[in-house]
Coordinates of C-alpha atoms and ligand atoms in Angstrom, one line a residue:
M1109 CA -32.3 36.9 -21.0
P1110 CA -34.3 36.9 -17.7
E1111 CA -33.3 39.4 -15.0
P1112 CA -30.6 38.0 -12.7
Q1113 CA -32.4 36.9 -9.6
T1114 CA -31.3 37.4 -6.0
R1115 CA -30.7 34.0 -4.5
T1116 CA -31.3 32.6 -1.0
V1117 CA -30.1 29.2 0.0
V1118 CA -32.1 27.3 2.7
V1119 CA -30.6 24.1 4.1
L1120 CA -32.8 21.8 6.1
A1121 CA -30.8 20.4 9.0
A1122 CA -33.2 20.2 11.9
G1123 CA -34.0 16.5 11.7
E1124 CA -32.7 14.0 14.3
G1125 CA -31.7 11.3 11.9
K1126 CA -33.2 8.6 14.2
R1127 CA -31.8 5.7 12.2
M1128 CA -28.2 6.9 12.6
K1129 CA -28.6 6.0 16.3
S1130 CA -26.1 8.6 17.3
S1131 CA -25.7 11.4 19.8
L1132 CA -24.2 13.4 17.0
P1133 CA -26.8 15.2 14.9
K1134 CA -27.0 13.4 11.5
V1135 CA -25.8 16.4 9.4
L1136 CA -22.6 16.6 11.5
H1137 CA -21.5 13.1 10.6
P1138 CA -18.2 13.3 8.7
L1139 CA -17.7 12.2 5.2
L1140 CA -14.2 12.4 3.7
G1141 CA -13.2 15.8 5.0
R1142 CA -16.6 17.6 5.5
T1143 CA -19.7 17.0 7.5
L1144 CA -22.8 16.1 5.6
V1145 CA -24.1 19.6 5.9
G1146 CA -20.7 20.9 5.0
H1147 CA -20.9 19.1 1.7
V1148 CA -24.4 20.5 1.0
L1149 CA -23.3 24.0 1.7
N1150 CA -20.3 23.5 -0.5
A1151 CA -22.5 22.4 -3.4
A1152 CA -24.6 25.5 -3.0
D1153 CA -21.6 27.8 -2.7
P1154 CA -21.2 28.8 -6.4
L1155 CA -24.8 30.1 -6.5
G1156 CA -23.5 33.3 -4.9
A1157 CA -26.5 33.5 -2.6
A1158 CA -27.1 36.8 -0.9
R1159 CA -28.3 34.8 2.2
T1160 CA -27.8 31.3 3.5
L1161 CA -30.3 30.1 6.1
V1162 CA -29.8 26.8 7.9
V1163 CA -32.8 25.3 9.7
V1164 CA -31.5 23.7 12.9
G1165 CA -33.4 21.8 15.6
H1166 CA -32.0 18.5 16.9
G1167 CA -28.5 19.2 18.4
A1168 CA -29.0 22.9 17.4
D1169 CA -26.1 24.1 19.6
Q1170 CA -23.7 21.6 18.1
V1171 CA -24.9 22.4 14.5
R1172 CA -24.7 26.2 15.2
A1173 CA -21.1 25.9 16.6
H1174 CA -20.1 23.9 13.5
L1175 CA -21.7 26.4 11.2
A1176 CA -19.8 29.3 12.9
G1177 CA -16.6 27.4 11.9
I1178 CA -17.4 26.4 8.3
A1179 CA -20.0 29.0 7.1
P1180 CA -19.9 32.1 9.4
E1181 CA -22.0 34.0 6.8
A1182 CA -24.9 31.5 7.3
T1183 CA -27.8 32.3 9.6
A1184 CA -29.2 29.5 11.7
V1185 CA -33.0 29.5 12.1
H1186 CA -34.3 27.5 15.0
Q1187 CA -37.1 25.0 14.4
A1188 CA -38.1 23.9 17.8
E1189 CA -40.3 21.0 16.7
Q1190 CA -39.7 19.0 13.5
L1191 CA -43.2 19.4 12.0
G1192 CA -42.0 18.6 8.5
T1193 CA -39.9 19.9 5.6
G1194 CA -42.6 22.4 4.6
H1195 CA -42.8 23.8 8.1
A1196 CA -39.0 24.1 8.2
V1197 CA -38.9 26.2 5.0
R1198 CA -41.9 28.2 6.2
I1199 CA -40.2 29.3 9.4
A1200 CA -36.9 30.0 7.5
L1201 CA -38.7 32.4 5.3
E1202 CA -40.6 33.9 8.2
A1203 CA -37.2 34.7 9.8
A1204 CA -36.1 36.4 6.5
P1205 CA -39.2 38.5 5.4
E1206 CA -37.0 40.6 3.0
V1207 CA -36.1 37.6 0.8
T1208 CA -37.2 37.8 -2.8
G1209 CA -36.0 36.1 -6.0
T1210 CA -35.0 32.5 -6.1
V1211 CA -35.0 30.3 -3.0
V1212 CA -32.9 27.2 -3.3
V1213 CA -33.9 24.5 -0.8
L1214 CA -31.5 21.7 0.0
N1215 CA -32.0 18.7 2.3
G1216 CA -29.0 18.7 4.7
D1217 CA -28.4 14.9 4.2
V1218 CA -27.7 14.8 0.4
P1219 CA -23.9 15.2 0.5
L1220 CA -22.9 13.8 -2.9
L1221 CA -24.6 16.6 -4.8
R1222 CA -22.3 18.4 -7.2
P1223 CA -22.1 22.2 -7.4
E1224 CA -22.6 21.9 -11.2
T1225 CA -25.9 20.0 -10.7
V1226 CA -27.3 22.6 -8.4
G1227 CA -26.2 25.3 -10.8
E1228 CA -28.0 23.6 -13.7
L1229 CA -31.2 23.2 -11.7
V1230 CA -31.2 26.9 -10.7
A1231 CA -30.3 28.1 -14.2
A1232 CA -33.1 26.0 -15.7
H1233 CA -35.6 27.3 -13.1
E1234 CA -34.7 30.9 -13.6
S1235 CA -34.5 30.8 -17.4
E1236 CA -38.0 29.2 -17.5
G1237 CA -39.5 31.6 -15.0
A1238 CA -40.9 28.7 -13.1
A1239 CA -42.6 29.0 -9.7
A1240 CA -40.9 25.8 -8.6
T1241 CA -38.4 23.3 -10.0
V1242 CA -37.4 20.0 -8.4
L1243 CA -34.3 18.0 -8.9
A1244 CA -35.2 14.5 -9.8
A1245 CA -33.4 11.3 -10.6
Q1246 CA -34.1 7.9 -12.1
V1247 CA -32.9 5.4 -9.5
P1248 CA -32.7 1.6 -9.5
D1249 CA -34.3 1.4 -6.0
P1250 CA -36.7 4.2 -5.1
T1251 CA -37.7 2.7 -1.7
G1252 CA -38.4 5.3 0.9
L1253 CA -38.2 8.3 -1.4
G1254 CA -40.8 10.7 -2.7
R1255 CA -42.0 9.8 -6.3
I1256 CA -42.3 12.2 -9.1
V1257 CA -45.8 11.8 -10.5
R1258 CA -46.3 13.1 -14.1
D1259 CA -49.5 13.5 -16.2
A1260 CA -50.1 11.9 -19.5
A1261 CA -48.2 14.8 -21.2
G1262 CA -45.2 14.2 -19.0
R1263 CA -45.8 17.3 -16.8
L1264 CA -45.2 17.2 -13.1
E1265 CA -48.5 16.6 -11.3
Q1266 CA -47.3 16.0 -7.8
I1267 CA -44.7 14.5 -5.5
V1268 CA -46.0 11.6 -3.4
E1269 CA -44.2 10.2 -0.4
Q1270 CA -43.6 6.5 -0.2
R1271 CA -46.0 6.1 2.7
D1272 CA -48.8 8.0 1.0
A1273 CA -48.3 6.4 -2.5
T1274 CA -50.6 4.1 -4.3
A1275 CA -49.3 0.8 -5.7
A1276 CA -49.0 2.3 -9.2
Q1277 CA -47.1 5.3 -7.8
L1278 CA -44.8 3.0 -5.8
A1279 CA -43.7 1.5 -9.1
L1280 CA -42.3 4.8 -10.3
R1281 CA -38.6 5.0 -10.2
E1282 CA -38.2 8.8 -10.8
I1283 CA -37.6 10.3 -7.3
N1284 CA -37.4 13.6 -5.6
A1285 CA -33.8 14.4 -4.6
G1286 CA -34.9 16.9 -2.0
I1287 CA -33.3 19.8 -3.8
Y1288 CA -35.5 22.5 -5.2
A1289 CA -35.6 26.1 -6.6
F1290 CA -38.6 28.2 -5.9
D1291 CA -39.8 31.7 -6.7
A1292 CA -39.8 33.3 -3.2
A1293 CA -43.2 35.1 -3.5
R1294 CA -45.1 32.2 -4.9
L1295 CA -43.5 29.8 -2.4
R1296 CA -44.5 32.1 0.5
D1297 CA -48.1 32.1 -0.8
V1298 CA -48.6 28.4 -0.7
L1299 CA -46.4 27.5 2.3
G1300 CA -49.1 29.2 4.5
K1301 CA -51.7 26.8 3.1
L1302 CA -49.9 23.4 3.6
S1303 CA -52.0 20.8 5.3
T1304 CA -50.8 18.0 7.6
D1305 CA -53.3 15.6 6.1
N1306 CA -50.8 12.8 5.4
D1307 CA -49.5 9.6 6.9
Q1308 CA -46.9 11.4 9.1
G1309 CA -49.1 14.4 10.0
E1310 CA -46.4 16.8 8.8
E1311 CA -46.2 19.8 6.6
Y1312 CA -44.6 18.4 3.5
L1313 CA -42.6 20.8 1.3
T1314 CA -43.3 18.5 -1.6
D1315 CA -47.0 19.4 -1.4
V1316 CA -46.1 22.9 -2.6
F1317 CA -45.8 21.4 -6.1
K1318 CA -49.4 20.0 -6.4
M1319 CA -50.7 23.3 -5.0
L1320 CA -48.8 25.4 -7.5
V1321 CA -49.9 23.0 -10.3
S1322 CA -53.6 23.4 -9.4
A1323 CA -53.1 27.2 -9.2
G1324 CA -51.9 27.0 -12.8
E1325 CA -48.3 28.0 -12.0
P1326 CA -45.5 26.7 -14.1
V1327 CA -43.4 24.0 -12.3
G1328 CA -40.5 22.1 -13.7
V1329 CA -38.5 18.9 -13.1
H1330 CA -34.7 18.9 -13.6
L1331 CA -33.3 15.4 -14.1
A1332 CA -29.9 14.7 -12.5
A1333 CA -27.6 12.9 -15.0
D1334 CA -25.9 11.0 -12.2
H1335 CA -28.4 9.6 -9.8
S1336 CA -25.8 8.8 -7.1
E1337 CA -25.6 12.6 -6.5
T1338 CA -29.1 12.5 -5.1
L1339 CA -28.5 9.7 -2.6
G1340 CA -29.6 10.6 1.0
C1341 CA -28.1 9.3 4.1
N1342 CA -30.4 7.9 6.7
D1343 CA -28.3 5.3 8.5
R1344 CA -24.7 4.3 8.9
V1345 CA -24.9 1.6 6.2
E1346 CA -25.9 4.3 3.7
L1347 CA -23.2 6.6 5.1
A1348 CA -20.6 4.0 4.4
A1349 CA -22.0 3.5 0.9
L1350 CA -21.8 7.2 0.3
R1351 CA -18.2 7.2 1.5
R1352 CA -17.2 4.6 -1.0
L1353 CA -18.9 6.5 -3.8
L1354 CA -17.3 9.7 -2.9
R1355 CA -13.9 7.9 -2.5
D1356 CA -14.2 6.6 -6.0
R1357 CA -15.2 10.0 -7.4
V1358 CA -12.3 11.8 -5.6
N1359 CA -9.8 9.1 -6.6
E1360 CA -10.8 9.2 -10.2
R1361 CA -10.4 13.0 -10.3
W1362 CA -6.8 12.7 -8.9
M1363 CA -5.8 9.9 -11.3
R1364 CA -7.1 11.9 -14.2
A1365 CA -5.0 14.9 -12.9
G1366 CA -1.8 12.8 -13.0
V1367 CA -1.6 11.3 -9.6
S1368 CA -0.8 7.5 -9.3
L1369 CA -3.0 5.6 -6.9
L1370 CA -1.7 2.1 -6.7
D1371 CA -4.7 0.7 -5.0
P1372 CA -7.7 3.1 -5.3
E1373 CA -10.0 0.8 -3.3
T1374 CA -7.9 1.2 -0.1
T1375 CA -7.0 4.9 -0.7
W1376 CA -9.1 7.4 1.1
I1377 CA -8.5 11.0 0.2
D1378 CA -10.6 13.8 1.8
V1379 CA -12.1 16.3 -0.6
T1380 CA -10.0 19.0 1.0
V1381 CA -6.6 17.4 0.2
A1382 CA -4.5 18.5 -2.7
L1383 CA -2.0 16.4 -4.7
D1384 CA 0.5 17.5 -7.4
R1385 CA 1.2 15.6 -10.6
D1386 CA 3.3 12.5 -10.4
A1387 CA 2.6 12.0 -6.7
V1388 CA 2.3 8.3 -5.9
V1389 CA 0.0 7.0 -3.3
D1390 CA 0.4 3.4 -2.3
Q1391 CA -2.2 1.1 -0.7
N1392 CA -4.0 1.5 2.7
T1393 CA -3.4 5.2 2.8
Q1394 CA -5.6 7.9 4.2
L1395 CA -5.0 11.6 3.3
R1396 CA -7.1 13.8 5.5
G1397 CA -7.9 17.5 6.2
G1398 CA -5.6 20.1 4.7
S1399 CA -2.9 17.6 3.6
V1400 CA -0.9 18.5 0.5
I1401 CA 1.3 16.0 -1.4
G1402 CA 4.0 17.4 -3.7
S1403 CA 5.0 16.3 -7.1
G1404 CA 6.9 13.0 -7.2
A1405 CA 6.4 12.3 -3.5
V1406 CA 5.7 8.7 -2.6
V1407 CA 3.2 8.2 0.3
G1408 CA 2.3 4.7 1.6
P1409 CA 1.7 1.9 1.9
D1410 CA -0.1 2.1 5.3
V1411 CA 0.1 5.8 5.9
T1412 CA -2.3 8.2 7.5
L1413 CA -1.6 11.9 7.0
I1414 CA -3.8 14.6 8.7
D1415 CA -3.2 18.2 7.9
T1416 CA 0.3 17.3 6.8
V1417 CA 2.3 18.8 3.9
V1418 CA 4.6 16.5 2.1
G1419 CA 7.1 18.2 -0.2
P1420 CA 8.1 17.2 -3.7
G1421 CA 10.1 14.0 -3.9
A1422 CA 9.6 13.1 -0.3
T1423 CA 8.8 9.6 0.9
V1424 CA 6.5 8.6 3.8
L1425 CA 6.2 4.9 4.5
R1426 CA 4.0 3.1 7.1
S1427 CA 3.6 6.1 9.3
H1428 CA 1.1 8.5 11.0
A1429 CA 1.4 12.3 10.9
V1430 CA -0.8 15.1 12.2
G1431 CA -0.1 18.7 11.5
A1432 CA 3.4 18.0 10.2
E1433 CA 5.6 19.3 7.4
V1434 CA 7.9 16.9 5.4
G1435 CA 10.3 18.9 3.3
P1436 CA 11.3 18.2 -0.3
G1437 CA 13.2 14.9 -0.7
A1438 CA 12.8 14.1 3.0
S1439 CA 12.1 10.6 4.2
V1440 CA 9.8 9.3 7.0
G1441 CA 9.3 5.8 8.4
P1442 CA 8.7 3.0 8.3
Y1443 CA 6.8 3.4 11.6
A1444 CA 7.3 7.0 12.4
Y1445 CA 4.8 9.3 14.3
L1446 CA 4.9 13.0 13.4
R1447 CA 2.9 15.2 15.7
P1448 CA 1.8 18.8 15.3
D1449 CA 4.6 21.2 14.2
A1450 CA 7.1 18.4 13.4
R1451 CA 8.9 20.1 10.6
L1452 CA 11.5 18.3 8.5
A1453 CA 13.6 20.4 6.1
E1454 CA 14.7 19.1 2.8
R1455 CA 16.3 15.7 2.7
A1456 CA 15.9 15.3 6.4
K1457 CA 15.2 11.8 7.6
V1458 CA 13.0 10.5 10.4
G1459 CA 13.3 6.7 10.6
T1460 CA 11.9 3.7 12.4
F1461 CA 10.0 4.1 15.7
V1462 CA 10.8 7.8 15.9
E1463 CA 8.3 10.3 17.3
V1464 CA 8.7 14.0 16.6
K1465 CA 6.6 16.8 18.1
N1466 CA 7.0 20.6 17.8
S1467 CA 10.5 20.3 16.4
E1468 CA 12.5 21.4 13.4
I1469 CA 14.9 18.9 11.9
G1470 CA 17.3 20.8 9.6
A1471 CA 18.2 20.0 6.0
G1472 CA 19.9 16.7 5.6
S1473 CA 19.8 15.9 9.3
K1474 CA 18.8 12.4 10.4
V1475 CA 17.0 10.8 13.3
P1476 CA 17.1 7.2 12.2
H1477 CA 16.0 5.0 15.0
L1478 CA 13.9 4.6 18.2
T1479 CA 13.9 8.2 19.3
Y1480 CA 11.6 10.8 20.8
V1481 CA 12.3 14.4 19.6
G1482 CA 10.1 16.9 21.4
D1483 CA 10.4 20.7 21.4
A1484 CA 13.8 20.7 19.7
T1485 CA 15.6 22.5 17.0
I1486 CA 18.2 20.4 15.1
G1487 CA 20.4 22.2 12.6
E1488 CA 21.6 20.9 9.2
Q1489 CA 23.5 17.7 8.4
S1490 CA 23.4 16.4 12.0
N1491 CA 22.9 12.8 13.1
I1492 CA 21.1 11.8 16.2
G1493 CA 22.1 8.4 17.7
A1494 CA 19.6 5.6 18.1
A1495 CA 17.4 5.3 21.2
S1496 CA 17.7 9.0 22.3
V1497 CA 15.1 11.0 24.2
F1498 CA 14.7 14.7 24.1
V1499 CA 13.6 15.1 27.7
N1500 CA 11.4 18.2 27.2
Y1501 CA 9.1 18.0 30.3
D1502 CA 10.1 18.7 33.8
G1503 CA 6.7 17.7 35.1
V1504 CA 5.4 21.2 35.0
R1505 CA 6.8 22.9 31.9
K1506 CA 8.2 22.1 28.5
H1507 CA 11.7 23.2 27.5
R1508 CA 13.6 23.3 24.3
T1509 CA 16.7 21.4 23.2
V1510 CA 18.9 23.0 20.5
I1511 CA 21.3 20.8 18.5
G1512 CA 23.6 22.6 16.0
S1513 CA 24.6 21.7 12.5
H1514 CA 27.0 18.8 11.7
A1515 CA 26.6 17.5 15.2
R1516 CA 26.9 13.8 15.9
T1517 CA 25.1 12.7 19.1
G1518 CA 25.8 9.2 20.5
A1519 CA 23.3 6.4 20.8
D1520 CA 21.1 6.3 23.9
N1521 CA 21.4 10.0 24.8
M1522 CA 19.0 11.9 27.1
F1523 CA 19.0 15.6 26.3
V1524 CA 17.6 17.2 29.4
A1525 CA 16.1 20.5 28.2
P1526 CA 16.8 23.3 28.2
V1527 CA 20.1 22.3 26.8
E1528 CA 22.3 23.0 23.7
V1529 CA 24.7 21.0 21.7
G1530 CA 26.9 23.2 19.5
D1531 CA 27.8 23.0 15.8
G1532 CA 30.1 20.2 15.0
A1533 CA 29.9 18.8 18.6
Y1534 CA 29.8 15.1 19.5
T1535 CA 28.3 13.4 22.4
A1536 CA 29.2 10.0 23.7
A1537 CA 26.8 7.0 23.7
G1538 CA 24.8 6.5 26.8
S1539 CA 25.2 10.2 27.9
V1540 CA 22.7 12.1 29.9
I1541 CA 23.3 15.6 28.6
I1542 CA 22.3 18.2 31.2
E1543 CA 24.9 20.8 30.4
N1544 CA 25.5 22.6 27.1
V1545 CA 28.1 21.0 24.8
P1546 CA 30.2 23.8 23.1
A1547 CA 30.8 23.7 19.4
G1548 CA 33.3 21.1 18.4
A1549 CA 33.5 19.5 21.9
M1550 CA 32.8 15.9 22.8
G1551 CA 30.2 15.7 25.6
V1552 CA 30.6 12.6 27.8
A1553 CA 28.2 12.0 30.7
R1554 CA 28.0 8.5 31.9
A1555 CA 29.3 6.3 34.7
R1556 CA 32.8 4.9 34.4
Q1557 CA 32.8 1.2 33.5
R1558 CA 34.5 -1.2 35.9
N1559 CA 35.0 -5.0 35.0
I1560 CA 35.2 -7.3 38.0
E1561 CA 37.4 -10.0 36.7
G1562 CA 36.4 -13.6 37.4
W1563 CA 33.1 -12.6 39.0
V1564 CA 31.0 -15.2 37.2
L1565 CA 33.3 -18.1 38.0
K1566 CA 33.1 -17.1 41.7
R1567 CA 29.5 -16.1 42.1
R1568 CA 27.8 -18.3 39.4
A1569 CA 29.9 -21.4 39.5
G1570 CA 28.4 -24.3 37.7
T1571 CA 26.2 -22.3 35.4
A1572 CA 26.3 -22.5 31.6
A1573 CA 27.8 -18.9 31.7
A1574 CA 30.6 -20.0 34.0
E1575 CA 31.4 -22.9 31.8
A1576 CA 31.4 -20.7 28.7
A1577 CA 33.7 -18.3 30.5
E1578 CA 36.0 -21.0 31.4
R1579 CA 36.2 -22.3 27.9
A1580 CA 36.8 -18.8 26.6
Q1581 CA 39.6 -18.2 29.0
G1582 CA 41.2 -21.6 28.1
A1583 CA 41.0 -20.8 24.4
S1584 CA 42.4 -17.3 24.8
A1585 CA 45.3 -18.6 26.9
G1586 CA 46.0 -21.0 24.1
T1587 CA 45.8 -18.5 21.2
S1588 CA 47.0 -15.3 22.8
S1589 CA 50.0 -15.0 20.6
A1590 CA 47.9 -15.1 17.5
S1591 CA 45.8 -12.1 18.5
E1592 CA 48.7 -10.1 19.8
G1593 CA 48.9 -6.7 18.2
E1594 CA 45.4 -6.9 16.8
P1595 CA 43.3 -3.8 17.5
I1596 CA 40.6 -4.9 19.9
H1597 CA 37.6 -2.6 19.9
G1598 CA 36.4 -1.3 23.3
T1599 CA 39.4 -2.0 25.4
A1600 CA 41.7 0.3 27.3
E1601 CA 41.0 3.3 25.1
S1602 CA 37.3 3.4 25.6
V1603 CA 36.7 1.7 28.9
G1604 CA 36.0 4.2 31.7
G1605 CA 34.0 7.0 30.3
R1606 CA 36.2 7.9 27.4
P1607 CA 34.5 7.9 24.0
G1608 CA 35.3 5.1 21.8
A1609 CA 34.9 4.3 18.1
G1610 CA 31.4 3.0 18.4
D1611 CA 30.0 5.8 20.4
T1612 CA 28.1 7.6 17.7
A1613 CA 27.8 4.8 15.2
T1614 CA 24.1 4.6 14.5
E1615 CA 23.7 6.4 11.2
Ligands
UD1_184 C1 -37.7 14.0 1.8 C2 -38.8 14.3 0.8 C3 -38.8 13.2 -0.2 C4 -37.5 13.0 -0.9 C5 -36.4 12.9 0.1 C6 -35.0 13.0 -0.5 C7 -40.5 15.5 2.0 C8 -41.8 15.5 2.6 N1 -40.0 14.4 1.5 O1 -38.0 12.9 2.5 O2 -39.8 13.4 -1.2 O3 -37.5 11.9 -1.8 O4 -36.4 13.9 1.1 O5 -34.0 12.6 0.3 O6 -39.9 16.6 2.0 N2 -36.0 18.4 8.2 C9 -36.1 19.6 8.9 N3 -37.2 19.8 9.7 C10 -38.3 19.0 9.7 C11 -38.2 17.8 8.9 C12 -37.0 17.6 8.1 O7 -35.1 20.4 9.0 O8 -39.2 19.3 10.3 C13 -34.8 18.2 7.4 C14 -34.0 16.9 7.8 O9 -33.1 17.2 8.8 C15 -33.4 16.5 6.5 C16 -34.3 17.0 5.5 O10 -35.1 18.0 6.1 O11 -32.1 17.1 6.3 C17 -35.2 16.0 4.9 O12 -36.0 15.4 5.9 P1 -36.2 13.8 6.0 O13 -37.1 13.6 7.1 O14 -35.0 13.1 5.8 O15 -37.1 13.6 4.7 P2 -37.3 12.3 3.8 O16 -38.2 11.5 4.5 O17 -36.0 11.8 3.5
CA185 CA1 -33.9 11.9 4.2

């Protein structure tokens, strides 16, 4: 067994990515939950590198800030001018003179690379004691990529860039993936001798190979089993293609792990999302960031969840959620909007055209229709009437509303925070609740209704309404005896501000 090597990872991320036509540096473009450079760093993570160096240049401040968030242990090395991949590695190693052992170099724009593949490349390199080993792949279309040129015996001779290649070399379909393992000492030796005698006038890292070969050093080629892992990203068309490939890879993994995806082609799951067995994801659904879907939960169709936790057995239908928590067996939608810190306890319900922000909705409580719940705490088994607003903002500050357990609030209520409705309390439909409602009380806060008899006949004579009123009056005069004694909803008992039977009836 060879000695275990100290490993250093160098990620090349200084290029502009001209063809992206973006003010965002290429390596910061997002791809299903990570940036391009985030994917590359993730692929290198299991190497257990003692140091990680990221060469930055274009958009260096943005890239540094991103690295501070996702890989605080990495060191950014600044390459002021992009003089080539060889130059980039040279300045990285100049910034880290103590580095020995294995140096693993990865292009920052190869996001589909699997950690296993990098691991195999490095293991092969170290076990063979090679000076340099390149990850290669057989691809259907090698256009634009460096070609692996082998001698008659099949040994690597050199890597030739597309623009410097001969016609015969252009026909080769074995390409350089831009991922390499080097012996640090021998790499340093030759990096200092790179020329810029090529079509781009750049220091090519790939030239290291022919220099090592002519010095008689052992170099190797490690062939990737799945060539799609080696695909780079140079424009947004390629980025979209990579996104589809990664989607399929992620979806296949979840289906094999026991998750039902009813329409994988329209299901986009970030690599950072977790799903439990027997979760069901219906079509047109995006699961992003740190979202977690529990066992037996049904999500979709037409759902976007960002950093949202959905408990076992919950359902989320045609809705959008960010930073929310949906408890076990809870139900959301259709057409709900859950904003950060919306927390639904088990079996809670948030229904149609309901927006919830920074609020707890207790176990079994329901907010079924057309309601805004902001900065509220709702206890257990309560029902909030349709078309209510938790009025949380006084124009300067936000305030909380507290609704107890087993409360029944009427339709079309305004809860002007700070305000509390006690356990078991009711409120009447159409109320503007500005004072606390004690436990068990009925809160009524609305203008008394007054009916002006005959108003339409007097003020709107000759209209269809007046004619209809006349007909109705004639009819009721004729049949009055038949309806005598029938309970008529909404008359004497409820007119005038006293709560009636229909006041809270929007379950
Ligand atoms: C490179 C390889 C090519 C290989 C391909 C795989 C060279 C000369 N060619 O070509 O053989 O098939 O990758 O995708 O290496 N970068 C810097 N500083 C620089 C130049 C580049 O940091 O001065 C970074 C870029 O940001 C990028 C990576 O290095 O992440 C590769 O550079 P790029 O210009 O994309 O190289 P390719 O032409 O794709
Ligand atoms: Ca490239």
